[in-house]
Amino acid sequence: MSDERYNEYKDSNIYWVGNIPSHWEVIPVKHHFFSKKQVAGDLADNYERLALTLNGVIKRSKEDAEGLQPEKFETYQIVRKNSLIFKLIDLENIRTSRVGLSDFDGLVSPAYITLTANGDILPNYAEKYFLNMWHEQIFNQLGSAGVRSNLNKDDLLNIPMVKPPIEEQKQIASYLDSQINKIIEIVTHITEYIQFLEEYKISLIHHIVTGKIDVRGEEI
């Protein structure tokens, strides 16, 4: 994104953002997203269950008994593909997921907040913006006082959001997706190698203490 406009910056007036390119806008979330809860009711059996995790939005079996498990899913809400899903309760817990972009239609907990874009903001770009807020622990700072601080739907819709032109949103989202995938691939290889070394260590100890490898005369 080599552009002379990136030589000029302005104050975003958002304390966790700072300066932004001068041609970008700052708008409240509610100008480009809407939130409407659709309770599943009799349609619950038509949809798979979804869960917001540290690895994004995933499909989760309705028979999965991990955590709090409802007997029925009629009270769950229907979420559509490309919707953003937020868990903005218990904000004191900084080790839990807060936002994810759904790749599926499905059912999510009624405690979640969902946002649907009106077309001016790419959901994929918006996810990255909100992920940055989560990583910077901004949601925690904006939450109400109390042991179980939280943000409600109106709080979320009134958060200021940085809005680049749509083509730049595409470039930003595409670049980040590419780099994140590379990082995930590297982490996967490193994790597999660490596992290999752990298994080798255990095997080495076993073979030496049981006399299957003679280390007499080996240099230390």
Short mmCIF file of C-alpha atoms in Angstrom, two decimals:
data_model
loop_
_atom_site.label_atom_id
_atom_site.label_comp_id
_atom_site.label_asym_id
_atom_site.label_seq_id
_atom_site.Cartn_x
_atom_site.Cartn_y
_atom_site.Cartn_z
CA MET A 1 0.00 0.00 0.00
CA SER A 2 2.57 2.54 -1.16
CA ASP A 3 0.65 5.81 -1.29
CA GLU A 4 1.62 9.41 -0.60
CA ARG A 5 -1.50 9.72 1.55
CA TYR A 6 0.28 7.52 4.08
CA ASN A 7 2.75 10.37 4.66
CA GLU A 8 -0.02 12.41 6.28
CA TYR A 9 -1.56 11.43 9.60
CA LYS A 10 -4.16 12.80 11.97
CA ASP A 11 -5.22 12.15 15.52
CA SER A 12 -7.97 9.52 15.64
CA ASN A 13 -9.07 10.75 19.08
CA ILE A 14 -9.20 7.07 20.09
CA TYR A 15 -6.71 6.55 22.88
CA TRP A 16 -5.91 2.94 21.98
CA VAL A 17 -5.36 3.79 18.29
CA GLY A 18 -3.47 7.09 18.19
CA ASN A 19 -2.67 8.60 14.80
CA ILE A 20 -4.15 7.22 11.58
CA PRO A 21 -3.71 8.03 7.87
CA SER A 22 -5.40 11.36 7.18
CA HIS A 23 -7.85 9.91 4.62
CA TRP A 24 -9.24 7.30 7.04
CA GLU A 25 -12.47 7.94 8.93
CA VAL A 26 -13.53 7.36 12.52
CA ILE A 27 -17.13 6.26 12.94
CA PRO A 28 -19.22 4.59 15.67
CA VAL A 29 -19.75 0.87 15.14
CA LYS A 30 -23.53 1.43 14.95
CA HIS A 31 -23.18 3.36 11.68
CA HIS A 32 -22.00 0.26 9.85
CA PHE A 33 -23.28 -2.70 11.87
CA PHE A 34 -26.57 -3.75 13.36
CA SER A 35 -27.37 -6.23 16.09
CA LYS A 36 -30.59 -8.20 16.06
CA LYS A 37 -31.09 -11.29 18.20
CA GLN A 38 -33.09 -14.05 16.50
CA VAL A 39 -34.07 -16.65 19.09
CA ALA A 40 -34.02 -20.12 17.52
CA GLY A 41 -37.18 -21.54 19.11
CA ASP A 42 -38.60 -24.37 17.00
CA LEU A 43 -35.80 -23.87 14.43
CA ALA A 44 -33.08 -25.01 16.83
CA ASP A 45 -32.88 -28.50 15.32
CA ASN A 46 -32.14 -27.00 11.89
CA TYR A 47 -28.80 -25.52 12.94
CA GLU A 48 -25.48 -26.72 14.27
CA ARG A 49 -24.12 -25.37 17.51
CA LEU A 50 -21.25 -22.88 17.32
CA ALA A 51 -18.79 -21.76 19.99
CA LEU A 52 -16.47 -18.78 20.29
CA THR A 53 -12.97 -19.97 21.20
CA LEU A 54 -9.42 -18.66 21.29
CA ASN A 55 -9.10 -20.15 17.79
CA GLY A 56 -12.16 -18.36 16.46
CA VAL A 57 -15.71 -19.56 15.89
CA ILE A 58 -15.92 -23.34 15.62
CA LYS A 59 -18.63 -25.96 15.30
CA ARG A 60 -19.41 -27.71 18.57
CA SER A 61 -21.50 -30.81 19.08
CA LYS A 62 -24.80 -30.34 20.86
CA GLU A 63 -23.86 -33.41 22.88
CA ASP A 64 -20.61 -31.84 24.11
CA ALA A 65 -20.94 -31.69 27.89
CA GLU A 66 -17.96 -29.39 28.49
CA GLY A 67 -18.89 -26.29 30.49
CA LEU A 68 -22.47 -25.20 31.03
CA GLN A 69 -24.71 -27.35 28.88
CA PRO A 70 -28.38 -26.56 28.18
CA GLU A 71 -30.88 -29.38 27.91
CA LYS A 72 -32.40 -27.77 24.83
CA PHE A 73 -31.25 -25.09 22.41
CA GLU A 74 -34.52 -23.22 21.77
CA THR A 75 -33.21 -20.24 23.76
CA TYR A 76 -30.03 -20.02 21.68
CA GLN A 77 -29.83 -17.41 18.94
CA ILE A 78 -29.34 -17.95 15.23
CA VAL A 79 -26.21 -16.41 13.77
CA ARG A 80 -25.49 -16.05 10.06
CA LYS A 81 -22.27 -16.58 8.16
CA ASN A 82 -19.98 -13.51 8.17
CA SER A 83 -21.47 -12.23 11.42
CA LEU A 84 -19.19 -11.10 14.23
CA ILE A 85 -19.71 -12.83 17.55
CA PHE A 86 -18.72 -11.18 20.84
CA LYS A 87 -18.47 -12.50 24.38
CA LEU A 88 -18.35 -9.34 26.47
CA ILE A 89 -19.17 -10.68 29.92
CA ASP A 90 -16.81 -11.31 32.82
CA LEU A 91 -14.28 -8.90 31.33
CA GLU A 92 -11.95 -9.33 34.28
CA ASN A 93 -10.97 -12.65 32.73
CA ILE A 94 -8.31 -11.61 30.21
CA ARG A 95 -7.55 -15.18 29.10
CA THR A 96 -10.81 -15.89 27.34
CA SER A 97 -11.86 -15.19 23.75
CA ARG A 98 -13.84 -12.02 23.04
CA VAL A 99 -14.55 -11.85 19.31
CA GLY A 100 -14.65 -14.03 16.22
CA LEU A 101 -15.99 -14.06 12.66
CA SER A 102 -18.37 -16.91 11.90
CA ASP A 103 -17.83 -18.91 8.71
CA PHE A 104 -21.11 -20.72 9.28
CA ASP A 105 -24.80 -20.33 9.97
CA GLY A 106 -25.52 -21.80 13.38
CA LEU A 107 -26.60 -21.42 16.99
CA VAL A 108 -24.73 -19.45 19.64
CA SER A 109 -25.28 -18.75 23.29
CA PRO A 110 -27.91 -16.10 24.10
CA ALA A 111 -25.20 -14.40 26.19
CA TYR A 112 -23.24 -13.52 23.03
CA ILE A 113 -23.67 -10.30 21.06
CA THR A 114 -23.74 -10.61 17.27
CA LEU A 115 -23.06 -7.90 14.70
CA THR A 116 -23.95 -7.92 11.01
CA ALA A 117 -22.27 -5.49 8.58
CA ASN A 118 -24.34 -3.27 6.30
CA GLY A 119 -21.77 -3.38 3.48
CA ASP A 120 -19.55 -0.36 4.26
CA ILE A 121 -17.21 -2.33 6.51
CA LEU A 122 -15.77 -5.71 5.56
CA PRO A 123 -16.44 -8.23 8.35
CA ASN A 124 -12.95 -9.69 7.88
CA TYR A 125 -11.37 -6.26 8.43
CA ALA A 126 -13.67 -5.50 11.36
CA GLU A 127 -12.68 -8.76 13.03
CA LYS A 128 -9.03 -7.69 12.93
CA TYR A 129 -9.91 -4.30 14.42
CA PHE A 130 -11.80 -5.91 17.30
CA LEU A 131 -9.11 -8.57 17.76
CA ASN A 132 -6.64 -5.75 18.27
CA MET A 133 -8.94 -4.30 20.94
CA TRP A 134 -9.00 -7.70 22.65
CA HIS A 135 -5.21 -8.12 22.49
CA GLU A 136 -4.77 -4.62 23.93
CA GLN A 137 -7.32 -5.45 26.67
CA ILE A 138 -9.48 -2.49 25.66
CA PHE A 139 -12.76 -4.30 26.26
CA ASN A 140 -11.70 -4.80 29.87
CA GLN A 141 -11.04 -1.08 30.27
CA LEU A 142 -14.40 -0.13 28.76
CA GLY A 143 -16.38 -2.58 30.87
CA SER A 144 -18.57 -1.49 33.72
CA ALA A 145 -17.29 -1.63 37.28
CA GLY A 146 -17.73 -4.77 39.33
CA VAL A 147 -16.36 -8.25 39.75
CA ARG A 148 -18.15 -9.46 36.58
CA SER A 149 -17.76 -6.37 34.41
CA ASN A 150 -19.41 -6.44 31.00
CA LEU A 151 -20.36 -4.50 27.89
CA ASN A 152 -23.87 -4.63 26.48
CA LYS A 153 -25.05 -4.30 22.89
CA ASP A 154 -25.42 -0.52 23.05
CA ASP A 155 -21.94 -0.15 24.54
CA LEU A 156 -20.51 -2.15 21.65
CA LEU A 157 -22.43 -0.23 18.98
CA ASN A 158 -21.13 3.09 20.34
CA ILE A 159 -17.44 2.12 20.25
CA PRO A 160 -15.49 4.28 17.77
CA MET A 161 -14.06 2.39 14.82
CA VAL A 162 -11.35 3.22 12.29
CA LYS A 163 -12.62 2.97 8.73
CA PRO A 164 -10.16 2.89 5.80
CA PRO A 165 -11.54 2.97 2.24
CA ILE A 166 -13.02 -0.39 1.23
CA GLU A 167 -10.11 -1.35 -1.07
CA GLU A 168 -7.65 -0.73 1.73
CA GLN A 169 -9.79 -2.82 4.08
CA LYS A 170 -9.49 -5.69 1.60
CA GLN A 171 -5.72 -5.28 1.39
CA ILE A 172 -5.33 -5.06 5.17
CA ALA A 173 -7.50 -8.13 5.81
CA SER A 174 -5.83 -10.15 3.04
CA TYR A 175 -2.32 -9.28 4.20
CA LEU A 176 -3.09 -10.14 7.82
CA ASP A 177 -4.75 -13.43 6.86
CA SER A 178 -1.67 -14.38 4.83
CA GLN A 179 0.79 -13.49 7.60
CA ILE A 180 -1.29 -15.12 10.34
CA ASN A 181 -1.49 -18.35 8.33
CA LYS A 182 2.31 -18.32 7.95
CA ILE A 183 2.72 -17.80 11.69
CA ILE A 184 0.30 -20.64 12.47
CA GLU A 185 2.24 -22.92 10.13
CA ILE A 186 5.54 -22.04 11.82
CA VAL A 187 4.07 -22.54 15.29
CA THR A 188 2.68 -25.92 14.20
CA HIS A 189 6.11 -27.07 12.98
CA ILE A 190 7.81 -25.83 16.15
CA THR A 191 5.21 -27.57 18.32
CA GLU A 192 5.67 -30.82 16.43
CA TYR A 193 9.45 -30.55 16.77
CA ILE A 194 9.18 -29.86 20.52
CA GLN A 195 6.97 -32.95 20.84
CA PHE A 196 9.55 -34.99 18.92
CA LEU A 197 12.34 -33.79 21.25
CA GLU A 198 10.26 -34.61 24.34
CA GLU A 199 9.64 -38.12 23.04
CA TYR A 200 13.34 -38.48 22.18
CA LYS A 201 14.33 -37.36 25.69
CA ILE A 202 12.06 -39.96 27.30
CA SER A 203 13.29 -42.67 24.94
CA LEU A 204 16.93 -41.74 25.56
CA ILE A 205 16.53 -41.90 29.33
CA HIS A 206 14.82 -45.29 29.07
CA HIS A 207 17.42 -46.84 26.80
CA ILE A 208 20.36 -45.61 28.86
CA VAL A 209 19.08 -46.50 32.35
CA THR A 210 18.07 -49.96 31.13
CA GLY A 211 21.45 -50.62 29.59
CA LYS A 212 20.24 -50.74 25.99
CA ILE A 213 22.72 -47.97 25.11
CA ASP A 214 26.26 -48.26 26.46
CA VAL A 215 27.57 -44.81 27.34
CA ARG A 216 30.81 -45.99 28.94
CA GLY A 217 33.65 -43.98 27.55
CA GLU A 218 31.36 -41.29 26.12
CA GLU A 219 32.53 -37.73 26.65
CA ILE A 220 30.36 -35.57 28.87
#
